[in-house]
Amino acid sequence: SRPCPECWSRGGARAEPGGGGRQSPPPGPKCTYTFIVPQQKFTGAVCWSSVRAAPEPPGPNRSETRALREALDWQQAELRRLRGLVEVDGALVSEVKALRKESRAMHARVSQLYTQLLHEILQRRQRPGLLAQLEGRVANASAQATQLATSYHRLELRYQALAALVNNQSALIVRLERQCQPGLAGPLNKMPTPFPLLPGASPPPTKPPYSLNLPLLPAPLPSPQLDWEFLTGRGETSPWRDCLEARRGGHETSGVYEVQPADAGPSLQVWCEQEYEGGGWTVIQRRQDGSINFFTTWHHYQHGFGDLAGEHWLGLENTRRVTGQGPGPYALRVLLEDWAGHQACAHYDRFALGPESDAYRLRLGRYHGSAGDSLGWHDAHPFSTLDRDHDAYAGSCAHYQKGGWWYNACAHSNLNGLWYKGGHYRSRYQDGVYWAEFRGGAYSLRKVVMMVRPAPDA
Ligand SMILES: [Ca+2]
């Protein structure tokens, strides 16, 4: 017998290295029986052993495998789901982060805008204050400019007055020098002629010929202009009722005279023009150098103001007394001269004033002359001043025309207006010294005289 190759392989025997299996069988179980089988069916030996081989461990069955596979699938699905969730969470987190970042940026922007707004509000609150400050400054500057203009005007007037005073004094010196020369003594060398206030009465105390009792407003500025040929007189005093009576009494020099109108009132001093057209004229108004302010009140227009030898207004009451004393009417002569030396005159054959209660209403006769009739429109109108409005205009003519006059609504003549240098003047209103029919309302005349004399048939 020989060893069975099946047993060896089935029994776990191993072949030795380098040795043939059949030649050197390893020790192991020995066959008990030997069977001879026909050749045709088996080519090798058949070996049978009573020792059973250890059973193979049982493998997993199908159901378990399925269950396991299902569990695995479920776990994988769960894993995927979790991964998805994690991914979603990650996106959310980054989104939240982005939102937070955006929120911070928004917050910063809002803070910035808030600060800006606050700044603007503060600026706006300050702006009205600045505007008011500027307005205040402008108003102050305007007021200062007005003040300066007023001061300048005053200074100019003062300068003119002083210049006139210097001229006056020069003339006075010349006259005094003449008086000192023997043989040239004129009427001024004599003492003023004593005169009775009433016929037959004793002579009053003598007065210097140029002493004036008129209320002078503003400050008296004596400025006689001796260059106007018909106003070159010297002072006299007289007991006459007016200048014409003095002239007829032989007093042929122009100057200040004391006259006594035929009423019971006191005597008054007037400037008598004794050389122009036969003399005998009582001057009631004169403008020639702007030295006197004619934009004044009723009181001054009523009682007179200025300098008899220069610019003055005799006064409504005095004029009324002179022209109303009878026996006949008085005539008015207005002399005008422009800045080129052209002269013109206006004559009214009757001139009278109403009583104070009627605001010295104007009564004029017929006009003739070379200047044109610029007073006829004012006939029958009461007198108005800056503080007494009796004119026919809704507003105050005296206020606009800067004088006192028998304003209608308002004026064709304004001889008591502002005295402008040079003729044509620029002003908001027609407030110069003008006679519209002579040089128009926008031309301020250089010289003006208003004077009265008994009408020829008196
Ligand atoms: Ca009025």
Tab-separated table of C-alpha atoms and ligand atoms in Angstrom:
chain	number	residue	atom	x	y	z
A	1	SER	CA	0.000	0.000	0.000
A	2	ARG	CA	0.932	3.337	-0.688
A	3	PRO	CA	-0.146	6.577	0.811
A	4	CYS	CA	-3.261	8.273	-0.597
A	5	PRO	CA	-2.636	11.659	-2.015
A	6	GLU	CA	-6.322	12.651	-1.134
A	7	CYS	CA	-5.740	11.904	2.478
A	8	TRP	CA	-2.682	13.872	2.683
A	9	SER	CA	-4.243	16.866	1.059
A	10	ARG	CA	-7.493	16.482	3.037
A	11	GLY	CA	-5.665	15.874	6.290
A	12	GLY	CA	-3.786	19.074	6.039
A	13	ALA	CA	-0.468	17.415	5.325
A	14	ARG	CA	2.105	19.511	3.645
A	15	ALA	CA	4.540	18.712	1.009
A	16	GLU	CA	8.049	19.025	1.961
A	17	PRO	CA	10.110	21.365	-0.054
A	18	GLY	CA	12.176	19.780	-2.767
A	19	GLY	CA	10.671	16.326	-2.267
A	20	GLY	CA	8.133	14.449	-4.421
A	21	GLY	CA	4.747	13.908	-2.735
A	22	ARG	CA	4.467	10.237	-3.571
A	23	GLN	CA	7.969	9.391	-2.645
A	24	SER	CA	7.951	10.762	0.934
A	25	PRO	CA	4.483	10.866	2.492
A	26	PRO	CA	4.305	12.596	5.766
A	27	PRO	CA	3.160	10.788	8.864
A	28	GLY	CA	-0.700	10.951	9.288
A	29	PRO	CA	-3.757	8.697	9.449
A	30	LYS	CA	-3.303	5.480	7.583
A	31	CYS	CA	-5.869	4.006	5.332
A	32	THR	CA	-7.781	1.133	7.024
A	33	TYR	CA	-9.408	-0.294	3.942
A	34	THR	CA	-8.282	-0.493	0.495
A	35	PHE	CA	-10.752	-0.757	-2.295
A	36	ILE	CA	-9.960	-1.622	-5.830
A	37	VAL	CA	-12.299	0.096	-8.229
A	38	PRO	CA	-12.546	-0.455	-11.872
A	39	GLN	CA	-10.163	1.525	-13.855
A	40	GLN	CA	-12.606	2.725	-16.237
A	41	LYS	CA	-14.405	4.774	-13.702
A	42	PHE	CA	-11.622	6.087	-11.486
A	43	THR	CA	-8.117	6.921	-12.479
A	44	GLY	CA	-6.822	7.296	-9.008
A	45	ALA	CA	-7.193	5.789	-5.591
A	46	VAL	CA	-10.242	6.351	-3.514
A	47	CYS	CA	-9.624	7.151	0.011
A	48	TRP	CA	-12.143	7.159	2.770
A	49	SER	CA	-11.547	8.123	6.283
A	50	SER	CA	-13.698	7.730	9.267
A	51	VAL	CA	-12.288	10.883	10.867
A	52	ARG	CA	-14.457	13.680	9.986
A	53	ALA	CA	-12.962	17.126	9.155
A	54	ALA	CA	-13.912	19.974	11.437
A	55	PRO	CA	-17.083	21.720	10.191
A	56	GLU	CA	-16.579	24.994	8.374
A	57	PRO	CA	-17.742	28.020	10.397
A	58	PRO	CA	-21.251	29.143	9.261
A	59	GLY	CA	-21.209	32.190	6.771
A	60	PRO	CA	-23.621	35.033	6.910
A	61	ASN	CA	-26.922	34.369	5.473
A	62	ARG	CA	-28.739	36.493	2.912
A	63	SER	CA	-31.203	38.227	5.173
A	64	GLU	CA	-28.512	39.390	7.500
A	65	THR	CA	-26.500	40.647	4.606
A	66	ARG	CA	-29.521	42.508	3.320
A	67	ALA	CA	-30.231	43.977	6.701
A	68	LEU	CA	-26.653	45.007	7.046
A	69	ARG	CA	-26.613	46.493	3.605
A	70	GLU	CA	-29.808	48.403	4.355
A	71	ALA	CA	-28.370	49.679	7.593
A	72	LEU	CA	-25.277	50.696	5.734
A	73	ASP	CA	-27.311	52.449	3.116
A	74	TRP	CA	-29.359	54.203	5.757
A	75	GLN	CA	-26.230	55.293	7.567
A	76	GLN	CA	-24.705	56.534	4.350
A	77	ALA	CA	-27.878	58.461	3.534
A	78	GLU	CA	-27.865	59.875	7.053
A	79	LEU	CA	-24.253	60.819	6.617
A	80	ARG	CA	-25.027	62.551	3.362
A	81	ARG	CA	-27.959	64.326	4.975
A	82	LEU	CA	-25.771	65.449	7.840
A	83	ARG	CA	-23.116	66.557	5.424
A	84	GLY	CA	-25.762	68.556	3.539
A	85	LEU	CA	-26.945	70.009	6.797
A	86	VAL	CA	-23.403	70.883	7.716
A	87	GLU	CA	-22.944	72.457	4.353
A	88	VAL	CA	-26.193	74.411	4.778
A	89	ASP	CA	-25.121	75.454	8.238
A	90	GLY	CA	-21.816	76.603	6.860
A	91	ALA	CA	-23.604	78.700	4.232
A	92	LEU	CA	-25.868	80.119	6.908
A	93	VAL	CA	-22.934	80.940	9.098
A	94	SER	CA	-21.131	82.704	6.307
A	95	GLU	CA	-24.374	84.464	5.405
A	96	VAL	CA	-24.846	85.565	9.001
A	97	LYS	CA	-21.259	86.704	9.045
A	98	ALA	CA	-21.798	88.700	5.866
A	99	LEU	CA	-25.006	90.153	7.310
A	100	ARG	CA	-23.219	91.124	10.491
A	101	LYS	CA	-20.509	92.756	8.497
A	102	GLU	CA	-23.094	94.593	6.434
A	103	SER	CA	-24.914	95.579	9.590
A	104	ARG	CA	-21.728	97.015	11.032
A	105	ALA	CA	-21.142	98.943	7.830
A	106	MET	CA	-24.736	100.194	7.892
A	107	HIS	CA	-24.374	101.215	11.490
A	108	ALA	CA	-21.240	103.149	10.693
A	109	ARG	CA	-22.992	104.819	7.753
A	110	VAL	CA	-26.023	105.709	9.872
A	111	SER	CA	-23.744	107.180	12.518
A	112	GLN	CA	-21.980	109.189	9.868
A	113	LEU	CA	-25.265	110.445	8.415
A	114	TYR	CA	-26.567	111.293	11.874
A	115	THR	CA	-23.451	113.309	12.622
A	116	GLN	CA	-23.758	115.052	9.281
A	117	LEU	CA	-27.425	115.826	9.888
A	118	LEU	CA	-26.685	117.147	13.343
A	119	HIS	CA	-23.994	119.368	11.899
A	120	GLU	CA	-26.352	120.682	9.239
A	121	ILE	CA	-29.095	121.372	11.775
A	122	LEU	CA	-26.639	123.300	13.911
A	123	GLN	CA	-25.474	125.242	10.878
A	124	ARG	CA	-29.038	126.061	9.936
A	125	ARG	CA	-29.754	127.241	13.419
A	126	GLN	CA	-26.718	129.465	13.265
A	127	ARG	CA	-27.525	130.789	9.786
A	128	PRO	CA	-30.508	133.068	10.754
A	129	GLY	CA	-28.314	134.496	13.473
A	130	LEU	CA	-25.605	135.324	10.952
A	131	LEU	CA	-28.183	136.838	8.603
A	132	ALA	CA	-29.582	138.997	11.375
A	133	GLN	CA	-26.050	140.060	12.273
A	134	LEU	CA	-25.380	141.055	8.677
A	135	GLU	CA	-28.664	142.929	8.458
A	136	GLY	CA	-27.828	144.734	11.643
A	137	ARG	CA	-24.431	145.702	10.272
A	138	VAL	CA	-25.979	146.969	7.045
A	139	ALA	CA	-28.528	148.990	8.986
A	140	ASN	CA	-25.774	150.425	11.176
A	141	ALA	CA	-23.712	151.355	8.155
A	142	SER	CA	-26.715	153.024	6.522
A	143	ALA	CA	-27.488	154.979	9.657
A	144	GLN	CA	-23.860	156.069	9.904
A	145	ALA	CA	-23.873	157.099	6.257
A	146	THR	CA	-27.023	159.153	6.810
A	147	GLN	CA	-25.503	160.745	9.886
A	148	LEU	CA	-22.350	161.556	7.987
A	149	ALA	CA	-24.354	163.050	5.128
A	150	THR	CA	-26.297	165.192	7.579
A	151	SER	CA	-23.103	166.284	9.311
A	152	TYR	CA	-21.539	167.061	5.978
A	153	HIS	CA	-24.525	169.133	4.957
A	154	ARG	CA	-24.410	171.000	8.256
A	155	LEU	CA	-20.707	171.642	7.851
A	156	GLU	CA	-21.268	172.871	4.343
A	157	LEU	CA	-23.933	175.280	5.526
A	158	ARG	CA	-21.678	176.407	8.350
A	159	TYR	CA	-18.837	176.921	5.915
A	160	GLN	CA	-21.027	178.977	3.637
A	161	ALA	CA	-22.208	181.026	6.587
A	162	LEU	CA	-18.643	181.623	7.744
A	163	ALA	CA	-17.561	182.533	4.242
A	164	ALA	CA	-20.419	185.005	4.063
A	165	LEU	CA	-19.396	186.388	7.455
A	166	VAL	CA	-15.845	186.891	6.229
A	167	ASN	CA	-17.173	188.695	3.165
A	168	ASN	CA	-19.380	190.798	5.363
A	169	GLN	CA	-16.536	191.758	7.633
A	170	SER	CA	-14.362	192.671	4.687
A	171	ALA	CA	-17.110	194.950	3.418
A	172	LEU	CA	-17.475	196.417	6.897
A	173	ILE	CA	-13.733	197.112	7.097
A	174	VAL	CA	-13.867	198.834	3.713
A	175	ARG	CA	-16.767	200.962	4.904
A	176	LEU	CA	-15.031	201.841	8.163
A	177	GLU	CA	-11.907	202.795	6.246
A	178	ARG	CA	-14.003	205.071	4.085
A	179	GLN	CA	-15.571	206.653	7.136
A	180	CYS	CA	-12.135	207.385	8.538
A	181	GLN	CA	-11.184	209.297	5.411
A	182	PRO	CA	-12.125	213.022	5.694
A	183	GLY	CA	-14.606	214.323	3.157
A	184	LEU	CA	-16.081	210.889	2.417
A	185	ALA	CA	-18.379	210.730	5.402
A	186	GLY	CA	-21.713	209.218	4.390
A	187	PRO	CA	-25.021	208.833	6.187
A	188	LEU	CA	-23.590	206.077	8.401
A	189	ASN	CA	-21.237	208.554	10.072
A	190	LYS	CA	-24.138	210.292	11.641
A	191	MET	CA	-25.821	209.113	14.753
A	192	PRO	CA	-29.123	207.451	13.956
A	193	THR	CA	-31.769	210.075	13.554
A	194	PRO	CA	-34.012	210.248	16.596
A	195	PHE	CA	-37.637	209.762	15.652
A	196	PRO	CA	-40.977	209.983	17.366
A	197	LEU	CA	-42.875	206.690	17.543
A	198	LEU	CA	-46.075	208.678	17.420
A	199	PRO	CA	-46.453	212.113	15.926
A	200	GLY	CA	-45.587	214.707	18.500
A	201	ALA	CA	-44.191	212.254	21.005
A	202	SER	CA	-40.737	212.573	22.468
A	203	PRO	CA	-37.954	210.734	20.643
A	204	PRO	CA	-37.215	207.204	21.871
A	205	PRO	CA	-33.741	206.068	22.861
A	206	THR	CA	-31.582	205.693	19.830
A	207	LYS	CA	-30.783	202.263	18.500
A	208	PRO	CA	-27.893	201.157	16.365
A	209	PRO	CA	-29.173	200.943	12.803
A	210	TYR	CA	-28.465	197.217	12.442
A	211	SER	CA	-29.857	195.987	15.716
A	212	LEU	CA	-32.531	193.445	14.903
A	213	ASN	CA	-35.276	192.161	17.105
A	214	LEU	CA	-36.376	189.347	14.836
A	215	PRO	CA	-36.259	185.881	16.258
A	216	LEU	CA	-33.435	184.364	14.328
A	217	LEU	CA	-33.499	180.678	13.585
A	218	PRO	CA	-31.201	178.997	13.078
A	219	ALA	CA	-28.268	181.029	14.461
A	220	PRO	CA	-28.246	184.489	12.921
A	221	LEU	CA	-25.738	184.617	10.143
A	222	PRO	CA	-25.348	188.203	8.972
A	223	SER	CA	-24.433	188.018	5.333
A	224	PRO	CA	-25.428	191.120	3.440
A	225	GLN	CA	-24.576	190.763	-0.196
A	226	LEU	CA	-23.783	194.196	-1.457
A	227	ASP	CA	-23.219	193.162	-5.044
A	228	TRP	CA	-26.829	193.176	-6.149
A	229	GLU	CA	-27.125	196.662	-7.515
A	230	PHE	CA	-30.507	197.465	-6.084
A	231	LEU	CA	-29.634	196.271	-2.569
A	232	THR	CA	-26.772	198.547	-1.658
A	233	GLY	CA	-28.202	200.543	1.170
A	234	ARG	CA	-27.299	201.536	4.671
A	235	GLY	CA	-29.265	201.297	7.856
A	236	GLU	CA	-31.761	203.953	8.852
A	237	THR	CA	-34.487	204.196	11.430
A	238	SER	CA	-37.698	206.050	10.875
A	239	PRO	CA	-41.132	206.674	12.253
A	240	TRP	CA	-42.886	205.882	8.999
A	241	ARG	CA	-45.706	203.494	8.374
A	242	ASP	CA	-43.787	201.813	5.578
A	243	CYS	CA	-40.775	202.162	3.315
A	244	LEU	CA	-42.637	204.213	0.734
A	245	GLU	CA	-43.378	206.862	3.325
A	246	ALA	CA	-39.706	206.916	4.311
A	247	ARG	CA	-38.774	207.232	0.653
A	248	ARG	CA	-41.162	210.095	0.199
A	249	GLY	CA	-39.592	211.598	3.324
A	250	GLY	CA	-36.357	211.816	1.378
A	251	HIS	CA	-34.616	208.639	2.568
A	252	GLU	CA	-33.150	207.260	-0.602
A	253	THR	CA	-30.756	204.683	0.759
A	254	SER	CA	-31.735	201.061	1.140
A	255	GLY	CA	-31.303	199.447	4.564
A	256	VAL	CA	-33.000	198.502	7.786
A	257	TYR	CA	-35.742	200.900	8.814
A	258	GLU	CA	-38.039	200.850	11.765
A	259	VAL	CA	-41.598	201.265	10.597
A	260	GLN	CA	-44.828	201.636	12.468
A	261	PRO	CA	-47.827	200.189	10.625
A	262	ALA	CA	-51.102	202.011	11.094
A	263	ASP	CA	-52.512	199.449	13.537
A	264	ALA	CA	-52.064	199.502	17.304
A	265	GLY	CA	-49.225	196.960	17.214
A	266	PRO	CA	-45.581	197.602	17.987
A	267	SER	CA	-43.138	199.021	15.481
A	268	LEU	CA	-41.080	196.629	13.451
A	269	GLN	CA	-37.835	196.602	11.599
A	270	VAL	CA	-37.775	195.941	7.901
A	271	TRP	CA	-35.348	196.164	5.032
A	272	CYS	CA	-36.349	199.038	2.744
A	273	GLU	CA	-35.337	198.891	-0.887
A	274	GLN	CA	-35.186	202.567	-1.783
A	275	GLU	CA	-33.339	202.541	-5.073
A	276	TYR	CA	-35.053	199.945	-7.215
A	277	GLU	CA	-37.735	201.422	-9.493
A	278	GLY	CA	-38.362	204.514	-7.447
A	279	GLY	CA	-37.808	202.793	-4.070
A	280	GLY	CA	-40.330	202.479	-1.274
A	281	TRP	CA	-40.305	198.684	-1.271
A	282	THR	CA	-40.612	196.715	1.951
A	283	VAL	CA	-38.747	193.430	1.574
A	284	ILE	CA	-40.698	190.457	2.920
A	285	GLN	CA	-38.383	187.647	1.763
A	286	ARG	CA	-34.848	187.279	0.453
A	287	ARG	CA	-32.682	184.315	-0.633
A	288	GLN	CA	-29.160	184.761	-1.893
A	289	ASP	CA	-26.618	182.406	-0.336
A	290	GLY	CA	-28.322	179.552	1.493
A	291	SER	CA	-27.135	180.843	4.864
A	292	ILE	CA	-30.548	180.546	6.495
A	293	ASN	CA	-32.572	177.372	6.956
A	294	PHE	CA	-36.059	177.971	5.556
A	295	PHE	CA	-37.342	174.459	6.320
A	296	THR	CA	-38.753	175.495	9.644
A	297	THR	CA	-41.911	175.636	11.736
A	298	TRP	CA	-45.118	177.631	11.704
A	299	HIS	CA	-43.978	179.717	14.648
A	300	HIS	CA	-40.957	180.999	12.775
A	301	TYR	CA	-42.874	181.622	9.575
A	302	GLN	CA	-45.437	183.549	11.563
A	303	HIS	CA	-43.001	185.811	13.381
A	304	GLY	CA	-40.119	185.943	10.924
A	305	PHE	CA	-36.550	184.667	10.938
A	306	GLY	CA	-33.134	185.235	9.428
A	307	ASP	CA	-31.060	188.338	8.940
A	308	LEU	CA	-32.737	191.486	7.625
A	309	ALA	CA	-29.557	192.484	5.806
A	310	GLY	CA	-29.239	189.013	4.270
A	311	GLU	CA	-31.547	186.049	3.876
A	312	HIS	CA	-34.717	186.435	5.853
A	313	TRP	CA	-38.467	186.001	6.060
A	314	LEU	CA	-40.208	189.040	7.478
A	315	GLY	CA	-42.975	186.960	9.000
A	316	LEU	CA	-46.578	186.358	7.996
A	317	GLU	CA	-47.921	188.522	10.817
A	318	ASN	CA	-45.593	191.448	10.045
A	319	THR	CA	-46.333	191.199	6.330
A	320	ARG	CA	-50.047	191.080	7.021
A	321	ARG	CA	-49.753	194.196	9.195
A	322	VAL	CA	-47.792	196.119	6.568
A	323	THR	CA	-49.888	195.133	3.561
A	324	GLY	CA	-53.198	195.319	5.356
A	325	GLN	CA	-52.886	198.782	6.889
A	326	GLY	CA	-54.494	200.595	3.978
A	327	PRO	CA	-55.717	202.879	2.855
A	328	GLY	CA	-55.293	201.081	-0.512
A	329	PRO	CA	-53.965	197.710	-1.549
A	330	TYR	CA	-50.317	196.752	-1.737
A	331	ALA	CA	-48.586	195.311	-4.780
A	332	LEU	CA	-46.086	192.453	-4.743
A	333	ARG	CA	-42.870	192.438	-6.725
A	334	VAL	CA	-40.845	189.231	-7.058
A	335	LEU	CA	-37.283	189.540	-8.384
A	336	LEU	CA	-35.533	186.402	-9.574
A	337	GLU	CA	-32.001	185.721	-10.720
A	338	ASP	CA	-30.544	182.437	-11.981
A	339	TRP	CA	-26.962	181.216	-11.737
A	340	ALA	CA	-26.044	182.709	-15.112
A	341	GLY	CA	-27.092	186.188	-13.922
A	342	HIS	CA	-30.351	186.280	-15.889
A	343	GLN	CA	-32.942	188.301	-14.048
A	344	ALA	CA	-36.705	188.270	-14.275
A	345	CYS	CA	-39.568	189.735	-12.298
A	346	ALA	CA	-43.191	189.021	-11.523
A	347	HIS	CA	-45.616	191.739	-10.449
A	348	TYR	CA	-49.037	191.356	-8.838
A	349	ASP	CA	-51.027	194.542	-8.557
A	350	ARG	CA	-52.594	193.394	-5.330
A	351	PHE	CA	-51.152	191.370	-2.479
A	352	ALA	CA	-52.754	190.748	0.901
A	353	LEU	CA	-52.855	188.042	3.564
A	354	GLY	CA	-55.821	186.775	5.563
A	355	PRO	CA	-55.785	186.724	9.373
A	356	GLU	CA	-53.980	184.143	11.432
A	357	SER	CA	-57.278	182.305	11.993
A	358	ASP	CA	-57.416	181.777	8.220
A	359	ALA	CA	-53.763	180.669	8.080
A	360	TYR	CA	-52.732	183.880	6.283
A	361	ARG	CA	-54.616	182.960	3.127
A	362	LEU	CA	-53.109	184.533	0.007
A	363	ARG	CA	-54.996	187.248	-1.944
A	364	LEU	CA	-53.427	188.107	-5.269
A	365	GLY	CA	-54.279	190.594	-7.987
A	366	ARG	CA	-53.425	190.577	-11.671
A	367	TYR	CA	-50.036	189.438	-12.841
A	368	HIS	CA	-47.651	191.063	-15.238
A	369	GLY	CA	-43.901	190.721	-15.692
A	370	SER	CA	-41.166	188.740	-17.420
A	371	ALA	CA	-40.834	185.706	-15.150
A	372	GLY	CA	-44.235	184.156	-15.811
A	373	ASP	CA	-47.087	183.724	-13.387
A	374	SER	CA	-46.081	180.988	-10.977
A	375	LEU	CA	-47.929	182.329	-7.957
A	376	GLY	CA	-51.423	182.729	-9.437
A	377	TRP	CA	-52.071	178.992	-8.883
A	378	HIS	CA	-51.510	179.567	-5.170
A	379	ASP	CA	-54.002	182.413	-4.894
A	380	ALA	CA	-56.686	181.898	-2.223
A	381	HIS	CA	-54.662	179.155	-0.514
A	382	PRO	CA	-53.674	179.289	3.156
A	383	PHE	CA	-50.079	179.070	4.281
A	384	SER	CA	-48.581	175.671	5.196
A	385	THR	CA	-45.421	174.687	7.029
A	386	LEU	CA	-43.874	171.378	7.985
A	387	ASP	CA	-45.980	171.355	11.163
A	388	ARG	CA	-49.171	172.954	9.778
A	389	ASP	CA	-50.700	171.287	6.746
A	390	HIS	CA	-53.321	173.507	5.091
A	391	ASP	CA	-52.584	172.501	1.510
A	392	ALA	CA	-54.895	170.884	-1.044
A	393	TYR	CA	-52.822	167.717	-1.246
A	394	ALA	CA	-53.465	164.454	0.600
A	395	GLY	CA	-49.917	164.490	1.989
A	396	SER	CA	-47.905	167.388	3.343
A	397	CYS	CA	-46.513	169.609	0.589
A	398	ALA	CA	-44.287	171.456	3.040
A	399	HIS	CA	-42.737	168.159	3.992
A	400	TYR	CA	-41.989	167.254	0.384
A	401	GLN	CA	-40.970	170.726	-0.787
A	402	LYS	CA	-38.950	171.541	2.318
A	403	GLY	CA	-40.333	174.979	2.978
A	404	GLY	CA	-43.338	177.082	3.960
A	405	TRP	CA	-45.640	178.420	1.258
A	406	TRP	CA	-49.213	178.946	0.176
A	407	TYR	CA	-49.148	175.374	-1.117
A	408	ASN	CA	-51.912	174.216	-3.389
A	409	ALA	CA	-51.276	170.576	-4.447
A	410	CYS	CA	-48.379	171.381	-4.310
A	411	ALA	CA	-46.457	174.222	-6.010
A	412	HIS	CA	-45.638	176.180	-9.155
A	413	SER	CA	-43.319	178.285	-7.056
A	414	ASN	CA	-41.360	177.351	-3.948
A	415	LEU	CA	-39.244	180.362	-3.032
A	416	ASN	CA	-38.770	179.126	0.536
A	417	GLY	CA	-37.408	175.732	-0.532
A	418	LEU	CA	-33.889	174.379	-0.191
A	419	TRP	CA	-31.224	176.663	-1.636
A	420	TYR	CA	-29.149	174.456	-3.956
A	421	LYS	CA	-25.882	175.620	-5.380
A	422	GLY	CA	-25.527	175.766	-9.137
A	423	GLY	CA	-29.080	175.721	-10.415
A	424	HIS	CA	-30.042	172.230	-11.575
A	425	TYR	CA	-30.328	170.004	-8.568
A	426	ARG	CA	-30.948	166.337	-7.941
A	427	SER	CA	-33.546	165.510	-5.380
A	428	ARG	CA	-36.332	163.020	-4.878
A	429	TYR	CA	-38.852	165.874	-4.740
A	430	GLN	CA	-39.011	169.354	-6.227
A	431	ASP	CA	-37.750	171.041	-3.137
A	432	GLY	CA	-35.423	173.699	-4.529
A	433	VAL	CA	-35.923	177.465	-4.676
A	434	TYR	CA	-37.869	177.553	-7.919
A	435	TRP	CA	-40.295	179.560	-10.005
A	436	ALA	CA	-41.605	177.034	-12.490
A	437	GLU	CA	-42.501	179.512	-15.255
A	438	PHE	CA	-39.014	181.025	-15.150
A	439	ARG	CA	-36.497	178.162	-15.004
A	440	GLY	CA	-38.669	175.152	-14.212
A	441	GLY	CA	-39.148	173.173	-11.034
A	442	ALA	CA	-35.822	171.360	-11.245
A	443	TYR	CA	-33.779	174.561	-11.202
A	444	SER	CA	-32.924	176.221	-7.915
A	445	LEU	CA	-32.528	179.983	-8.271
A	446	ARG	CA	-29.599	181.887	-6.887
A	447	LYS	CA	-31.262	185.094	-5.776
A	448	VAL	CA	-34.854	185.860	-4.889
A	449	VAL	CA	-36.464	188.954	-3.382
A	450	MET	CA	-40.123	189.428	-2.536
A	451	MET	CA	-41.148	192.967	-1.677
A	452	VAL	CA	-44.301	194.984	-1.320
A	453	ARG	CA	-45.253	198.589	-1.934
A	454	PRO	CA	-48.579	200.408	-1.965
A	455	ALA	CA	-50.187	199.999	-5.378
A	456	PRO	CA	-49.865	203.130	-7.582
A	457	ASP	CA	-53.518	204.112	-7.226
A	458	ALA	CA	-53.219	204.090	-3.448
B	1	CA	CA	-52.165	168.191	2.955
